[in-house]
């Protein structure tokens, strides 16, 4: 299909997905590949390599007291990565509602997706130049890349209700997550080969890390071509949507959600339990190293295990959802998450085998709980407001995931025990389950004006 054909906006038909099954499958396959493209950033850059490396660069630039002073502000070198992540989320919070509203108003999601993806991929590839004492460059590139991927995911997720029929949405969403975890695992294996064998390749450790960082950006940019060729834009009613300030637009979206209180109820439940999910993922390595005394090789291998099993978990839970419905399957996964935390609390130190078992359990529920949450939410979004509503969803996923780390940090500060900190996260899964159980999803789908699937 020519670029002119794929770029042209086409009118939205009565069904949420493409009318022609062949065209719909083509778009779905292209859509999967954006997860395949960008997931390597989250895995190799954010989860594995950038945090320790940026911290080492900042420490090389620090004064005798261990502080760096960007814009004259004293910051502990060891805190730079965390502060930079927080700053990137502030930028994302401002941009996501603006971009989401612009996409809904114009119907031109694809150019905005391309812009966000290639800004993020370019910033990631430029991390190759992060060496010596260039901590400010690293902080700037991280802010740009992290904000860009958040914006791109708003647009990516907003395609889901347009390219899939209601009854196939759980499976489509699950396949997208599976594609992402597959690429994350594949690139992480290649990165680890390069990193652990850097001497045999004639590279310093710093060179190997910078190549790993840059390769994630190259991968992201290269495979983004696939969705951009296969996805198509759709026309919207004239005058729909408005572009305002970030928080102003978010408030407008939330006010609009008041007309769909059941959608808002689901979003609240997702905010709570997803905060627990994100905190477990971000703090697992800290718990493993500080409380369990595990080495870096064990921790990185555990991350790889999570990535591999998350593929099977996403696909398996997608199949379960076809039998039992997405809501019941998500609730079951939250029970498993709770059991994982309880098991983690009793996990013995210096026992990698048990940590790997816990990582395997996380992998099996991680992809599925995220994929099914996305597909279930897509049923609750009023047609024509996909990007706007998914900007609020993405902010729940990325922009507001600070409550869990705060609870974790406070629990550790008050008790001095990472075991107490990890078990404190149970509250997010218990509360999230209770909130989700109260949402009548079939009535919520109908209230949003969408067809109700046979199983949901």
GROMACS .gro file of C-alpha atoms in nm:
model
  456
    1UNK     CA    1   0.000   0.000   0.000
    2UNK     CA    2   0.140   0.340  -0.089
    3UNK     CA    3   0.229   0.605   0.166
    4UNK     CA    4  -0.039   0.832   0.020
    5UNK     CA    5  -0.301   0.564   0.076
    6UNK     CA    6  -0.198   0.478   0.428
    7UNK     CA    7  -0.170   0.842   0.533
    8UNK     CA    8  -0.510   0.943   0.402
    9UNK     CA    9  -0.780   0.986   0.662
   10UNK     CA   10  -1.079   0.762   0.611
   11UNK     CA   11  -1.424   0.797   0.763
   12UNK     CA   12  -1.501   0.596   1.072
   13UNK     CA   13  -1.764   0.331   1.010
   14UNK     CA   14  -2.028   0.200   1.241
   15UNK     CA   15  -1.816  -0.071   1.392
   16UNK     CA   16  -1.520   0.029   1.605
   17UNK     CA   17  -1.277  -0.178   1.398
   18UNK     CA   18  -1.210  -0.174   1.026
   19UNK     CA   19  -1.506  -0.306   0.824
   20UNK     CA   20  -1.291  -0.536   0.610
   21UNK     CA   21  -1.146  -0.823   0.822
   22UNK     CA   22  -0.833  -0.839   0.607
   23UNK     CA   23  -0.763  -0.469   0.651
   24UNK     CA   24  -0.835  -0.497   1.023
   25UNK     CA   25  -0.583  -0.781   1.062
   26UNK     CA   26  -0.326  -0.581   0.867
   27UNK     CA   27  -0.366  -0.286   1.102
   28UNK     CA   28  -0.350  -0.511   1.407
   29UNK     CA   29  -0.024  -0.667   1.292
   30UNK     CA   30   0.122  -0.323   1.236
   31UNK     CA   31  -0.006  -0.208   1.575
   32UNK     CA   32   0.170  -0.497   1.753
   33UNK     CA   33   0.501  -0.379   1.615
   34UNK     CA   34   0.498  -0.049   1.802
   35UNK     CA   35   0.515  -0.245   2.127
   36UNK     CA   36   0.790  -0.450   1.964
   37UNK     CA   37   0.972  -0.125   1.879
   38UNK     CA   38   0.951   0.075   2.200
   39UNK     CA   39   0.957  -0.190   2.473
   40UNK     CA   40   1.335  -0.222   2.447
   41UNK     CA   41   1.359   0.131   2.588
   42UNK     CA   42   1.172   0.034   2.903
   43UNK     CA   43   1.365  -0.291   2.946
   44UNK     CA   44   1.725  -0.220   2.848
   45UNK     CA   45   1.742   0.154   2.916
   46UNK     CA   46   1.522   0.228   3.217
   47UNK     CA   47   1.513  -0.107   3.398
   48UNK     CA   48   1.869  -0.230   3.346
   49UNK     CA   49   2.140   0.004   3.223
   50UNK     CA   50   2.069   0.376   3.252
   51UNK     CA   51   2.009   0.410   3.626
   52UNK     CA   52   2.344   0.272   3.742
   53UNK     CA   53   2.534   0.429   3.451
   54UNK     CA   54   2.387   0.780   3.487
   55UNK     CA   55   2.454   0.761   3.860
   56UNK     CA   56   2.820   0.675   3.794
   57UNK     CA   57   2.852   0.968   3.551
   58UNK     CA   58   2.697   1.201   3.808
   59UNK     CA   59   2.932   1.073   4.079
   60UNK     CA   60   3.228   1.143   3.849
   61UNK     CA   61   3.108   1.503   3.824
   62UNK     CA   62   3.021   1.542   4.193
   63UNK     CA   63   3.206   1.761   4.438
   64UNK     CA   64   3.386   1.633   4.747
   65UNK     CA   65   3.056   1.610   4.934
   66UNK     CA   66   2.897   1.394   4.664
   67UNK     CA   67   2.673   1.664   4.517
   68UNK     CA   68   2.616   1.783   4.162
   69UNK     CA   69   2.470   2.129   4.113
   70UNK     CA   70   2.252   2.162   3.802
   71UNK     CA   71   2.134   2.525   3.780
   72UNK     CA   72   2.302   2.578   4.116
   73UNK     CA   73   2.071   2.332   4.294
   74UNK     CA   74   2.260   2.084   4.517
   75UNK     CA   75   2.155   1.726   4.437
   76UNK     CA   76   2.311   1.407   4.565
   77UNK     CA   77   2.461   1.223   4.271
   78UNK     CA   78   2.285   0.905   4.377
   79UNK     CA   79   1.947   1.079   4.360
   80UNK     CA   80   1.987   1.225   4.011
   81UNK     CA   81   1.827   0.932   3.826
   82UNK     CA   82   1.517   0.927   4.049
   83UNK     CA   83   1.473   1.305   4.028
   84UNK     CA   84   1.513   1.295   3.651
   85UNK     CA   85   1.247   1.025   3.618
   86UNK     CA   86   1.015   1.242   3.827
   87UNK     CA   87   1.087   1.546   3.609
   88UNK     CA   88   1.015   1.346   3.294
   89UNK     CA   89   0.676   1.245   3.435
   90UNK     CA   90   0.591   1.610   3.503
   91UNK     CA   91   0.667   1.690   3.139
   92UNK     CA   92   0.460   1.390   3.030
   93UNK     CA   93   0.167   1.498   3.248
   94UNK     CA   94   0.166   1.834   3.071
   95UNK     CA   95   0.198   1.692   2.720
   96UNK     CA   96  -0.022   1.380   2.724
   97UNK     CA   97  -0.364   1.551   2.757
   98UNK     CA   98  -0.269   1.812   2.495
   99UNK     CA   99  -0.158   1.553   2.243
  100UNK     CA  100  -0.454   1.325   2.320
  101UNK     CA  101  -0.704   1.605   2.262
  102UNK     CA  102  -0.525   1.714   1.943
  103UNK     CA  103  -0.539   1.358   1.809
  104UNK     CA  104  -0.911   1.331   1.880
  105UNK     CA  105  -0.984   1.675   1.736
  106UNK     CA  106  -0.798   1.619   1.410
  107UNK     CA  107  -0.816   1.241   1.374
  108UNK     CA  108  -0.444   1.249   1.285
  109UNK     CA  109  -0.298   1.011   1.539
  110UNK     CA  110  -0.031   0.873   1.308
  111UNK     CA  111   0.175   1.191   1.250
  112UNK     CA  112   0.169   1.261   1.623
  113UNK     CA  113   0.272   0.901   1.696
  114UNK     CA  114   0.558   0.933   1.448
  115UNK     CA  115   0.677   1.259   1.604
  116UNK     CA  116   0.669   1.123   1.961
  117UNK     CA  117   0.836   0.796   1.863
  118UNK     CA  118   1.122   0.950   1.669
  119UNK     CA  119   1.187   1.221   1.927
  120UNK     CA  120   1.216   0.947   2.189
  121UNK     CA  121   1.423   0.716   1.968
  122UNK     CA  122   1.661   0.997   1.875
  123UNK     CA  123   1.710   1.098   2.238
  124UNK     CA  124   1.778   0.736   2.330
  125UNK     CA  125   2.027   0.684   2.048
  126UNK     CA  126   2.204   1.006   2.153
  127UNK     CA  127   2.279   0.845   2.491
  128UNK     CA  128   2.583   0.700   2.314
  129UNK     CA  129   2.746   1.039   2.380
  130UNK     CA  130   2.682   1.014   2.754
  131UNK     CA  131   3.033   0.971   2.896
  132UNK     CA  132   3.281   1.141   3.126
  133UNK     CA  133   3.097   1.389   3.346
  134UNK     CA  134   2.808   1.470   3.110
  135UNK     CA  135   2.537   1.403   3.363
  136UNK     CA  136   2.332   1.702   3.247
  137UNK     CA  137   2.322   1.560   2.896
  138UNK     CA  138   2.208   1.227   3.036
  139UNK     CA  139   1.937   1.389   3.249
  140UNK     CA  140   1.811   1.593   2.952
  141UNK     CA  141   1.799   1.293   2.718
  142UNK     CA  142   1.620   1.083   2.979
  143UNK     CA  143   1.355   1.352   3.030
  144UNK     CA  144   1.297   1.379   2.655
  145UNK     CA  145   1.289   1.004   2.591
  146UNK     CA  146   1.069   0.919   2.891
  147UNK     CA  147   0.819   1.194   2.814
  148UNK     CA  148   0.815   1.095   2.445
  149UNK     CA  149   0.739   0.729   2.513
  150UNK     CA  150   0.456   0.829   2.748
  151UNK     CA  151   0.303   1.054   2.480
  152UNK     CA  152   0.344   0.788   2.212
  153UNK     CA  153   0.169   0.527   2.427
  154UNK     CA  154  -0.137   0.752   2.458
  155UNK     CA  155  -0.166   0.752   2.078
  156UNK     CA  156  -0.076   0.384   2.043
  157UNK     CA  157  -0.336   0.271   2.297
  158UNK     CA  158  -0.602   0.494   2.140
  159UNK     CA  159  -0.585   0.286   1.822
  160UNK     CA  160  -0.700  -0.030   2.002
  161UNK     CA  161  -1.078   0.034   1.989
  162UNK     CA  162  -1.046   0.145   1.625
  163UNK     CA  163  -0.862  -0.160   1.492
  164UNK     CA  164  -1.041  -0.439   1.679
  165UNK     CA  165  -1.395  -0.559   1.727
  166UNK     CA  166  -1.519  -0.574   2.087
  167UNK     CA  167  -1.501  -0.954   2.113
  168UNK     CA  168  -1.139  -0.972   1.994
  169UNK     CA  169  -0.998  -0.680   2.190
  170UNK     CA  170  -0.858  -0.882   2.483
  171UNK     CA  171  -0.664  -1.105   2.244
  172UNK     CA  172  -0.534  -0.813   2.036
  173UNK     CA  173  -0.418  -0.622   2.344
  174UNK     CA  174  -0.251  -0.934   2.485
  175UNK     CA  175  -0.065  -0.998   2.159
  176UNK     CA  176   0.064  -0.641   2.165
  177UNK     CA  177   0.209  -0.690   2.512
  178UNK     CA  178   0.354  -1.026   2.404
  179UNK     CA  179   0.529  -0.861   2.109
  180UNK     CA  180   0.675  -0.602   2.344
  181UNK     CA  181   0.805  -0.852   2.595
  182UNK     CA  182   0.951  -1.062   2.313
  183UNK     CA  183   1.155  -0.773   2.179
  184UNK     CA  184   1.256  -0.664   2.528
  185UNK     CA  185   1.390  -1.010   2.604
  186UNK     CA  186   1.565  -1.046   2.267
  187UNK     CA  187   1.747  -0.714   2.286
  188UNK     CA  188   1.833  -0.765   2.653
  189UNK     CA  189   2.001  -1.095   2.565
  190UNK     CA  190   2.208  -0.924   2.296
  191UNK     CA  191   2.291  -0.638   2.533
  192UNK     CA  192   2.401  -0.876   2.806
  193UNK     CA  193   2.625  -1.066   2.565
  194UNK     CA  194   2.793  -0.740   2.469
  195UNK     CA  195   2.811  -0.611   2.827
  196UNK     CA  196   2.948  -0.925   2.990
  197UNK     CA  197   3.194  -0.989   2.707
  198UNK     CA  198   3.301  -0.632   2.641
  199UNK     CA  199   3.669  -0.713   2.688
  200UNK     CA  200   3.661  -0.975   2.414
  201UNK     CA  201   3.500  -0.718   2.183
  202UNK     CA  202   3.777  -0.468   2.258
  203UNK     CA  203   3.540  -0.235   2.443
  204UNK     CA  204   3.551  -0.074   2.784
  205UNK     CA  205   3.257  -0.128   3.019
  206UNK     CA  206   3.146   0.230   2.955
  207UNK     CA  207   3.160   0.178   2.578
  208UNK     CA  208   2.950  -0.137   2.606
  209UNK     CA  209   2.683   0.038   2.815
  210UNK     CA  210   2.665   0.334   2.578
  211UNK     CA  211   2.625   0.099   2.280
  212UNK     CA  212   2.348  -0.086   2.466
  213UNK     CA  213   2.169   0.241   2.536
  214UNK     CA  214   2.203   0.367   2.180
  215UNK     CA  215   2.098   0.036   2.026
  216UNK     CA  216   1.763   0.063   2.204
  217UNK     CA  217   1.701   0.396   2.029
  218UNK     CA  218   1.800   0.254   1.690
  219UNK     CA  219   1.573  -0.047   1.744
  220UNK     CA  220   1.285   0.179   1.852
  221UNK     CA  221   1.317   0.399   1.545
  222UNK     CA  222   1.367   0.115   1.296
  223UNK     CA  223   1.063  -0.093   1.393
  224UNK     CA  224   0.834   0.210   1.430
  225UNK     CA  225   0.828   0.215   1.049
  226UNK     CA  226   0.599  -0.092   1.051
  227UNK     CA  227   0.303   0.059   1.242
  228UNK     CA  228   0.341   0.387   1.057
  229UNK     CA  229   0.298   0.205   0.726
  230UNK     CA  230   0.004  -0.009   0.833
  231UNK     CA  231  -0.208   0.204   1.066
  232UNK     CA  232  -0.447   0.455   0.913
  233UNK     CA  233  -0.608   0.774   1.038
  234UNK     CA  234  -0.982   0.825   1.058
  235UNK     CA  235  -1.190   1.136   1.011
  236UNK     CA  236  -1.377   1.284   1.305
  237UNK     CA  237  -1.676   1.509   1.334
  238UNK     CA  238  -1.584   1.877   1.268
  239UNK     CA  239  -1.510   2.080   1.577
  240UNK     CA  240  -1.467   1.779   1.807
  241UNK     CA  241  -1.218   1.824   2.089
  242UNK     CA  242  -1.011   2.117   2.202
  243UNK     CA  243  -0.650   2.171   2.287
  244UNK     CA  244  -0.574   2.345   2.611
  245UNK     CA  245  -0.308   2.342   2.877
  246UNK     CA  246  -0.198   2.003   3.004
  247UNK     CA  247  -0.374   2.013   3.340
  248UNK     CA  248  -0.663   2.215   3.195
  249UNK     CA  249  -0.723   1.952   2.930
  250UNK     CA  250  -0.693   1.673   3.184
  251UNK     CA  251  -0.950   1.844   3.405
  252UNK     CA  252  -1.179   1.882   3.102
  253UNK     CA  253  -1.141   1.511   3.030
  254UNK     CA  254  -1.216   1.419   3.392
  255UNK     CA  255  -1.520   1.649   3.389
  256UNK     CA  256  -1.639   1.471   3.078
  257UNK     CA  257  -1.584   1.141   3.256
  258UNK     CA  258  -1.837   1.252   3.517
  259UNK     CA  259  -2.095   1.174   3.250
  260UNK     CA  260  -1.951   0.822   3.248
  261UNK     CA  261  -1.900   0.753   3.621
  262UNK     CA  262  -1.851   0.380   3.568
  263UNK     CA  263  -1.558   0.450   3.335
  264UNK     CA  264  -1.413   0.677   3.601
  265UNK     CA  265  -1.465   0.406   3.862
  266UNK     CA  266  -1.264   0.159   3.656
  267UNK     CA  267  -0.989   0.416   3.604
  268UNK     CA  268  -0.968   0.469   3.980
  269UNK     CA  269  -0.939   0.094   4.042
  270UNK     CA  270  -0.670   0.069   3.774
  271UNK     CA  271  -0.481   0.361   3.926
  272UNK     CA  272  -0.467   0.183   4.261
  273UNK     CA  273  -0.368  -0.170   4.158
  274UNK     CA  274  -0.140  -0.058   3.874
  275UNK     CA  275   0.050   0.159   4.122
  276UNK     CA  276   0.122  -0.161   4.311
  277UNK     CA  277   0.234  -0.340   3.993
  278UNK     CA  278   0.468  -0.059   3.888
  279UNK     CA  279   0.619  -0.031   4.237
  280UNK     CA  280   0.690  -0.405   4.259
  281UNK     CA  281   0.869  -0.389   3.922
  282UNK     CA  282   1.071  -0.078   4.005
  283UNK     CA  283   1.170  -0.185   4.358
  284UNK     CA  284   1.229  -0.557   4.302
  285UNK     CA  285   1.597  -0.508   4.220
  286UNK     CA  286   1.647  -0.290   4.529
  287UNK     CA  287   1.477  -0.554   4.742
  288UNK     CA  288   1.687  -0.828   4.584
  289UNK     CA  289   2.019  -0.651   4.629
  290UNK     CA  290   1.969  -0.477   4.964
  291UNK     CA  291   1.751  -0.726   5.153
  292UNK     CA  292   1.832  -1.058   4.987
  293UNK     CA  293   2.199  -0.992   4.911
  294UNK     CA  294   2.180  -1.098   4.544
  295UNK     CA  295   2.443  -0.994   4.291
  296UNK     CA  296   2.386  -0.788   3.976
  297UNK     CA  297   2.408  -1.087   3.743
  298UNK     CA  298   2.127  -1.262   3.930
  299UNK     CA  299   1.911  -0.951   3.921
  300UNK     CA  300   1.960  -0.891   3.548
  301UNK     CA  301   1.894  -1.257   3.471
  302UNK     CA  302   1.575  -1.236   3.676
  303UNK     CA  303   1.462  -0.936   3.469
  304UNK     CA  304   1.523  -1.141   3.155
  305UNK     CA  305   1.319  -1.428   3.298
  306UNK     CA  306   1.032  -1.188   3.370
  307UNK     CA  307   1.043  -1.064   3.009
  308UNK     CA  308   1.036  -1.414   2.862
  309UNK     CA  309   0.756  -1.549   3.079
  310UNK     CA  310   0.552  -1.230   3.040
  311UNK     CA  311   0.502  -1.328   2.674
  312UNK     CA  312   0.341  -1.658   2.774
  313UNK     CA  313   0.153  -1.486   3.055
  314UNK     CA  314   0.003  -1.220   2.829
  315UNK     CA  315  -0.112  -1.477   2.572
  316UNK     CA  316  -0.233  -1.724   2.834
  317UNK     CA  317  -0.436  -1.469   3.027
  318UNK     CA  318  -0.581  -1.344   2.698
  319UNK     CA  319  -0.715  -1.696   2.639
  320UNK     CA  320  -0.852  -1.714   2.992
  321UNK     CA  321  -1.032  -1.386   2.934
  322UNK     CA  322  -1.213  -1.536   2.636
  323UNK     CA  323  -1.356  -1.802   2.867
  324UNK     CA  324  -1.405  -1.618   3.196
  325UNK     CA  325  -1.408  -1.253   3.089
  326UNK     CA  326  -1.143  -0.983   3.132
  327UNK     CA  327  -1.269  -0.857   3.468
  328UNK     CA  328  -1.260  -1.197   3.638
  329UNK     CA  329  -0.920  -1.276   3.491
  330UNK     CA  330  -0.776  -0.944   3.613
  331UNK     CA  331  -0.920  -1.003   3.960
  332UNK     CA  332  -0.757  -1.347   3.967
  333UNK     CA  333  -0.424  -1.195   3.865
  334UNK     CA  334  -0.448  -0.946   4.152
  335UNK     CA  335  -0.487  -1.238   4.393
  336UNK     CA  336  -0.166  -1.384   4.249
  337UNK     CA  337   0.010  -1.047   4.287
  338UNK     CA  338  -0.090  -1.045   4.654
  339UNK     CA  339   0.047  -1.396   4.704
  340UNK     CA  340   0.371  -1.290   4.532
  341UNK     CA  341   0.421  -1.012   4.787
  342UNK     CA  342   0.349  -1.246   5.077
  343UNK     CA  343   0.599  -1.498   4.937
  344UNK     CA  344   0.851  -1.218   4.883
  345UNK     CA  345   0.821  -1.115   5.246
  346UNK     CA  346   0.928  -1.466   5.359
  347UNK     CA  347   1.192  -1.513   5.087
  348UNK     CA  348   1.526  -1.624   5.240
  349UNK     CA  349   1.841  -1.420   5.176
  350UNK     CA  350   2.118  -1.548   4.948
  351UNK     CA  351   1.880  -1.788   4.774
  352UNK     CA  352   1.874  -1.707   4.400
  353UNK     CA  353   1.655  -2.008   4.317
  354UNK     CA  354   1.366  -1.874   4.524
  355UNK     CA  355   1.411  -1.526   4.376
  356UNK     CA  356   1.395  -1.675   4.026
  357UNK     CA  357   1.074  -1.856   4.121
  358UNK     CA  358   0.926  -1.526   4.234
  359UNK     CA  359   1.042  -1.359   3.911
  360UNK     CA  360   0.872  -1.638   3.713
  361UNK     CA  361   0.544  -1.578   3.895
  362UNK     CA  362   0.570  -1.204   3.829
  363UNK     CA  363   0.632  -1.269   3.461
  364UNK     CA  364   0.326  -1.490   3.428
  365UNK     CA  365   0.085  -1.228   3.564
  366UNK     CA  366   0.259  -0.905   3.461
  367UNK     CA  367   0.184  -0.896   3.089
  368UNK     CA  368  -0.166  -1.035   3.121
  369UNK     CA  369  -0.285  -0.799   3.394
  370UNK     CA  370  -0.159  -0.500   3.195
  371UNK     CA  371  -0.292  -0.618   2.859
  372UNK     CA  372  -0.638  -0.704   2.988
  373UNK     CA  373  -0.664  -0.378   3.182
  374UNK     CA  374  -0.597  -0.188   2.859
  375UNK     CA  375  -0.848  -0.387   2.656
  376UNK     CA  376  -1.116  -0.366   2.925
  377UNK     CA  377  -1.073   0.010   2.950
  378UNK     CA  378  -1.102   0.042   2.571
  379UNK     CA  379  -1.460  -0.086   2.596
  380UNK     CA  380  -1.543   0.194   2.842
  381UNK     CA  381  -1.421   0.483   2.622
  382UNK     CA  382  -1.685   0.683   2.430
  383UNK     CA  383  -1.621   0.664   2.057
  384UNK     CA  384  -1.437   0.965   1.915
  385UNK     CA  385  -1.259   1.037   2.244
  386UNK     CA  386  -1.011   0.750   2.240
  387UNK     CA  387  -0.687   0.949   2.257
  388UNK     CA  388  -0.826   1.195   2.512
  389UNK     CA  389  -0.945   0.919   2.745
  390UNK     CA  390  -0.631   0.714   2.693
  391UNK     CA  391  -0.424   1.016   2.793
  392UNK     CA  392  -0.593   0.992   3.134
  393UNK     CA  393  -0.529   0.615   3.133
  394UNK     CA  394  -0.164   0.662   3.044
  395UNK     CA  395  -0.125   0.922   3.318
  396UNK     CA  396  -0.261   0.661   3.560
  397UNK     CA  397  -0.003   0.419   3.418
  398UNK     CA  398   0.297   0.654   3.414
  399UNK     CA  399   0.226   1.004   3.537
  400UNK     CA  400   0.066   0.915   3.871
  401UNK     CA  401   0.265   0.605   3.969
  402UNK     CA  402   0.430   0.777   4.263
  403UNK     CA  403   0.201   0.664   4.546
  404UNK     CA  404   0.345   0.312   4.559
  405UNK     CA  405   0.711   0.423   4.577
  406UNK     CA  406   0.611   0.675   4.844
  407UNK     CA  407   0.446   0.404   5.056
  408UNK     CA  408   0.744   0.173   4.999
  409UNK     CA  409   0.989   0.447   5.098
  410UNK     CA  410   0.794   0.553   5.405
  411UNK     CA  411   0.759   0.193   5.522
  412UNK     CA  412   1.134   0.144   5.494
  413UNK     CA  413   1.205   0.478   5.662
  414UNK     CA  414   0.979   0.395   5.957
  415UNK     CA  415   1.083   0.032   6.004
  416UNK     CA  416   1.429   0.005   5.849
  417UNK     CA  417   1.317  -0.319   5.684
  418UNK     CA  418   1.272  -0.379   5.313
  419UNK     CA  419   1.056  -0.679   5.402
  420UNK     CA  420   0.809  -0.451   5.575
  421UNK     CA  421   0.830  -0.215   5.278
  422UNK     CA  422   0.749  -0.486   5.023
  423UNK     CA  423   0.458  -0.629   5.222
  424UNK     CA  424   0.312  -0.278   5.260
  425UNK     CA  425   0.231  -0.286   4.888
  426UNK     CA  426  -0.038  -0.549   4.948
  427UNK     CA  427  -0.279  -0.265   5.023
  428UNK     CA  428  -0.271  -0.156   4.659
  429UNK     CA  429  -0.379  -0.496   4.531
  430UNK     CA  430  -0.643  -0.547   4.799
  431UNK     CA  431  -0.791  -0.200   4.753
  432UNK     CA  432  -0.765  -0.221   4.374
  433UNK     CA  433  -0.942  -0.557   4.372
  434UNK     CA  434  -1.221  -0.423   4.590
  435UNK     CA  435  -1.271  -0.121   4.365
  436UNK     CA  436  -1.263  -0.326   4.044
  437UNK     CA  437  -1.507  -0.584   4.182
  438UNK     CA  438  -1.762  -0.306   4.235
  439UNK     CA  439  -1.752  -0.191   3.871
  440UNK     CA  440  -2.046  -0.339   3.669
  441UNK     CA  441  -1.847  -0.363   3.347
  442UNK     CA  442  -2.131  -0.471   3.117
  443UNK     CA  443  -2.338  -0.173   3.226
  444UNK     CA  444  -2.030   0.050   3.196
  445UNK     CA  445  -1.972  -0.056   2.834
  446UNK     CA  446  -2.334   0.012   2.744
  447UNK     CA  447  -2.326   0.349   2.924
  448UNK     CA  448  -2.025   0.450   2.711
  449UNK     CA  449  -2.232   0.380   2.400
  450UNK     CA  450  -2.034   0.075   2.290
  451UNK     CA  451  -2.151  -0.277   2.197
  452UNK     CA  452  -2.126  -0.519   2.488
  453UNK     CA  453  -1.908  -0.826   2.415
  454UNK     CA  454  -2.039  -1.170   2.500
  455UNK     CA  455  -1.756  -1.216   2.751
  456UNK     CA  456  -1.617  -0.922   2.950
   0.00000   0.00000   0.00000
